[in-house]
Short mmCIF file of C-alpha atoms in Angstrom, two decimals:
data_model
loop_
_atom_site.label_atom_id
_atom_site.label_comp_id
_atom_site.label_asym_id
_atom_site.label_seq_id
_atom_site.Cartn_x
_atom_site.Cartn_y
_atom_site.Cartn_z
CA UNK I 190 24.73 94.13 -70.55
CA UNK I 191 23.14 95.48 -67.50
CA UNK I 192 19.43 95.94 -67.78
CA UNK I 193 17.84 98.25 -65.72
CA UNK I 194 15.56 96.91 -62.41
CA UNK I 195 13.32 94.16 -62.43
CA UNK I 196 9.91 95.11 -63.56
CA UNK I 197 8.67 91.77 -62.91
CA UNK I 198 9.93 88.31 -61.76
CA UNK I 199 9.32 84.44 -61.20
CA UNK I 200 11.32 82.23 -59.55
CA UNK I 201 12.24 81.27 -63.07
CA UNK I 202 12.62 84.86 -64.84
CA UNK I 203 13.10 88.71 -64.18
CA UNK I 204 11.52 91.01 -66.62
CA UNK I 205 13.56 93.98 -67.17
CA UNK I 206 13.18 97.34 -70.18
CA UNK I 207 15.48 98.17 -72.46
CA UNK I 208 17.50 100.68 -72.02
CA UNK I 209 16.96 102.51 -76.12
CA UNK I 210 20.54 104.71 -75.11
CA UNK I 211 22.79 101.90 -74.65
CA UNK I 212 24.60 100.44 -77.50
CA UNK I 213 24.95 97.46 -76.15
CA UNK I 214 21.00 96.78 -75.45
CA UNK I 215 20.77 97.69 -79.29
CA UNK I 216 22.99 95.53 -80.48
CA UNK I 217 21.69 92.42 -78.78
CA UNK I 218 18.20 92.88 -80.24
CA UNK I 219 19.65 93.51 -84.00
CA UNK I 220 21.64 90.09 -83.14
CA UNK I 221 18.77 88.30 -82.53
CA UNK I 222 16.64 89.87 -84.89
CA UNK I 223 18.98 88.84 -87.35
CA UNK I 224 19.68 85.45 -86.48
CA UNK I 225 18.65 83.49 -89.50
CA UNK I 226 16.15 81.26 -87.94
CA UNK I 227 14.31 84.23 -85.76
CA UNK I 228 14.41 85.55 -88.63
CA UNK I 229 12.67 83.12 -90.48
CA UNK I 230 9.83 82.68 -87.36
CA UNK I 231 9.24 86.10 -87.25
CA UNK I 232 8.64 86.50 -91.18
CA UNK I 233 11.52 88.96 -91.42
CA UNK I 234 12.69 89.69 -94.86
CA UNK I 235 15.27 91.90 -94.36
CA UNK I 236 18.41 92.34 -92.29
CA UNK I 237 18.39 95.11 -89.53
CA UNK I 238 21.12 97.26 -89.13
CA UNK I 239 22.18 98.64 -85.54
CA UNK I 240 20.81 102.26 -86.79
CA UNK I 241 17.45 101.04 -87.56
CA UNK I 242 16.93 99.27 -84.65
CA UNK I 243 17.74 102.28 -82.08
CA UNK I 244 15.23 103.88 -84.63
CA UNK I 245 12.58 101.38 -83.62
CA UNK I 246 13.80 100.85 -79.73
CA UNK I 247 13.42 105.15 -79.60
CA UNK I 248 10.12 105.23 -81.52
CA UNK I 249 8.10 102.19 -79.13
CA UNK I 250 10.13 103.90 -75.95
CA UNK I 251 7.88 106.80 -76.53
CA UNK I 252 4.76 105.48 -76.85
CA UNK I 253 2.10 104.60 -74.78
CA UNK I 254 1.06 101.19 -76.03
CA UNK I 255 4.18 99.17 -76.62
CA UNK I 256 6.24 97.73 -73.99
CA UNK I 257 9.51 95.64 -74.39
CA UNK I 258 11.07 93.94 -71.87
CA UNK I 259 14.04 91.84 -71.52
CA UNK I 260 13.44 88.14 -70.44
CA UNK I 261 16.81 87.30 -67.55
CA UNK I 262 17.01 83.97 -66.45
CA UNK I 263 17.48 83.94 -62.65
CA UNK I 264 20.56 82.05 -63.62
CA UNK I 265 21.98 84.14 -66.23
CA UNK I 266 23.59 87.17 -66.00
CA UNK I 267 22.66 88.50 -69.65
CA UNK I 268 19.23 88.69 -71.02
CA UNK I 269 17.90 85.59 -73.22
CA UNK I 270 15.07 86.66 -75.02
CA UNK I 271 12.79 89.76 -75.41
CA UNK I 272 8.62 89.77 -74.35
CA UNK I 273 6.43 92.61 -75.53
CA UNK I 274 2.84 93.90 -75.22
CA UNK I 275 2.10 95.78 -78.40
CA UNK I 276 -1.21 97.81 -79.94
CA UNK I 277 -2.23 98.26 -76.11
CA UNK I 278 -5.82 99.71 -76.49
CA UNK I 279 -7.15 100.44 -73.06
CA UNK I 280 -10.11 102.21 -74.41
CA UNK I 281 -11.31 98.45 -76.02
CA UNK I 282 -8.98 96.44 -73.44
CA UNK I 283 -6.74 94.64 -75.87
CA UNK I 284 -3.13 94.25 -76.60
CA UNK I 285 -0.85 91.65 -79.17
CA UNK I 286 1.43 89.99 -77.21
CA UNK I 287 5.20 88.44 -78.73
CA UNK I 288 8.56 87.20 -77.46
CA UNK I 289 11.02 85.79 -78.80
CA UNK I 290 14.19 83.44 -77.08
CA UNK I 291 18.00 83.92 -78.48
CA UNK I 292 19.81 80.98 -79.34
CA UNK I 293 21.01 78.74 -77.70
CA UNK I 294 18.35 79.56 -74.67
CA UNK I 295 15.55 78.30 -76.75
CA UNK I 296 13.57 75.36 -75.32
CA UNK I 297 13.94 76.30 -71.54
CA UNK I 298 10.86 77.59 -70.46
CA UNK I 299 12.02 80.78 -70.45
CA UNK I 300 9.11 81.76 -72.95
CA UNK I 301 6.48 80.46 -71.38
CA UNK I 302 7.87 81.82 -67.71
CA UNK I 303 8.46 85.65 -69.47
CA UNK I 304 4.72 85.55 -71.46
CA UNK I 305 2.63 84.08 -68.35
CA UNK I 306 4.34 87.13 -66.31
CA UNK I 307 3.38 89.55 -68.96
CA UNK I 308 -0.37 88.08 -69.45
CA UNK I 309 -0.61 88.72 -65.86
CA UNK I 310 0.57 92.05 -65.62
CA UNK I 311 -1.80 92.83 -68.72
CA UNK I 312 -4.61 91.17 -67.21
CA UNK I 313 -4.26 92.39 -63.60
CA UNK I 314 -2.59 96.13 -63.57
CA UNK I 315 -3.26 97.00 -67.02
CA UNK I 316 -7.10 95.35 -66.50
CA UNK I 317 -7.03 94.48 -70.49
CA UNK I 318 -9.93 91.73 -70.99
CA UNK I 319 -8.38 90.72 -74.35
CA UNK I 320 -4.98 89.46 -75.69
CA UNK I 321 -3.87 88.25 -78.87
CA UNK I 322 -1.06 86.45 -80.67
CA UNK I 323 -0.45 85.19 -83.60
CA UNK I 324 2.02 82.48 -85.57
CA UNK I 325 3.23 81.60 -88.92
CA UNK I 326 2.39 77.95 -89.82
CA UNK I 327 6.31 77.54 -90.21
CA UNK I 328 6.91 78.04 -86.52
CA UNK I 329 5.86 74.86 -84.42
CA UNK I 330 7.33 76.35 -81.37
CA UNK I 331 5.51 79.88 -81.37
CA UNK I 332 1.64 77.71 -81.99
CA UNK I 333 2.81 75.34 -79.07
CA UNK I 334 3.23 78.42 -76.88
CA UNK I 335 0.09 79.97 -77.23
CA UNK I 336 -1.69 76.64 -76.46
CA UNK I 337 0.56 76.27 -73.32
CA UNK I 338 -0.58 79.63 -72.19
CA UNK I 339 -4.38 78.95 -72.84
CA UNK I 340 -5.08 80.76 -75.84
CA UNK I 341 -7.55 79.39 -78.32
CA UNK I 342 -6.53 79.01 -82.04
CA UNK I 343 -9.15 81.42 -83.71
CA UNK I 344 -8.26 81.29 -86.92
CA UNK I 345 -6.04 80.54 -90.15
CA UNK I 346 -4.91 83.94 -92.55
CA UNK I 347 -4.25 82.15 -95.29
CA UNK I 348 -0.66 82.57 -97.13
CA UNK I 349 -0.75 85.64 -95.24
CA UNK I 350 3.17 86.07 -95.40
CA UNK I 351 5.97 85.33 -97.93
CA UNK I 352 8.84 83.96 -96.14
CA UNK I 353 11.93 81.82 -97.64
CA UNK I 354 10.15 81.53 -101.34
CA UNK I 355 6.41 80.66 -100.59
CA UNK I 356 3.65 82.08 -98.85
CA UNK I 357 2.50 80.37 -95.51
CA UNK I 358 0.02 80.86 -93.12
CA UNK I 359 -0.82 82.84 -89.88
CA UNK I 360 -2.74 81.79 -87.13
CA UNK I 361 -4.54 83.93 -84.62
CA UNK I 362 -4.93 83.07 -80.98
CA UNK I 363 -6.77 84.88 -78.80
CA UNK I 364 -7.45 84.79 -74.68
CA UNK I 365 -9.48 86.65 -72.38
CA UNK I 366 -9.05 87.36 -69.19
CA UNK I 367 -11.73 85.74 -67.74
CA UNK I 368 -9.85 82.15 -69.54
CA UNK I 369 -6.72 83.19 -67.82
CA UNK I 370 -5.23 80.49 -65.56
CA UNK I 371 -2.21 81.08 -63.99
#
């Protein structure tokens, strides 16, 4: 996989889109997607076929407030996790923010490298004052994230999802710009 040109960078990561035409760029995302433990974090219920996905990838390519961007390690030559802005309301000045790291790049930084890019961008060029993000009480990793970054646990949804045979929670996070500290 080649992704197109950096959009952004660290010394740590390179932001790049997805390229919706390329098989290849497909593929990897309905890999991940359907890796049983994203799966699981992400309160997936279904599997995702290649078809689907290019459906999706095509339908957020087009539109003004979604973005999806590849996370490349400076070290790696293939991408090892996704980042996204989604919802972007620039009339109201908020967005959702997600990412997600394959296996086996998980507890690397790279998440915490690809989301304090984004926040910036989203803070800075897009001028948003507001973003949020939220995480299933199931995944430890996704909470811990959010608190790195400085958002502020808001709230509890209670058994908002139904995931593996029970319903579990969702918490909301939430950071303005003016809390931002990069």
């Amino acid at each position: 996989i080649m992704p197109g040109p950096a959009f952004l960078d660290s010394d740590t990561v390179s932001l790049h889109p997805v390229n919706v035409d390329s098989d290849e760029d497909v593929r990897l995302i309905q890999q991940a997607i359907n890796n049983p433990d994203t799966r699981r974090q992400m309160g997936l219920t279904r599997p995702y076929s290649a078809r689907s996905e290019q459906t999706w990838l095509q339908d957020i390519d087009d539109r003004e407030d979604h973005i999806l961007l590849f996370i490349m390690a400076t070290e790696e030559d293939t991408p090892v996790g996704n980042v996204e802005l989604f919802d972007i309301d620039q009339t109201h000045g908020h967005a959702e923010l997600g990412c997600w790291v394959y296996e086996p790049h998980r507890n690397q930084e790279y998440a915490t490298a690809a989301c304090a890019l984004l926040i910036k961008y989203a803070f800075e060029e897009l001028r948003l004052h507001r973003l949020d993000a939220v995480a299933y009480e199931t995944n430890d990793a996704s909470q811990a994230l959010a608190e790195t970054l400085g958002f502020v646990h808001e709230g509890i949804q209670r058994e908002f999802a139904y995931v593996d045979g029970e319903f579990i929670d969702q918490h909301q996070y939430g950071l303005l710009a003016t809390e931002w500290n990069e």
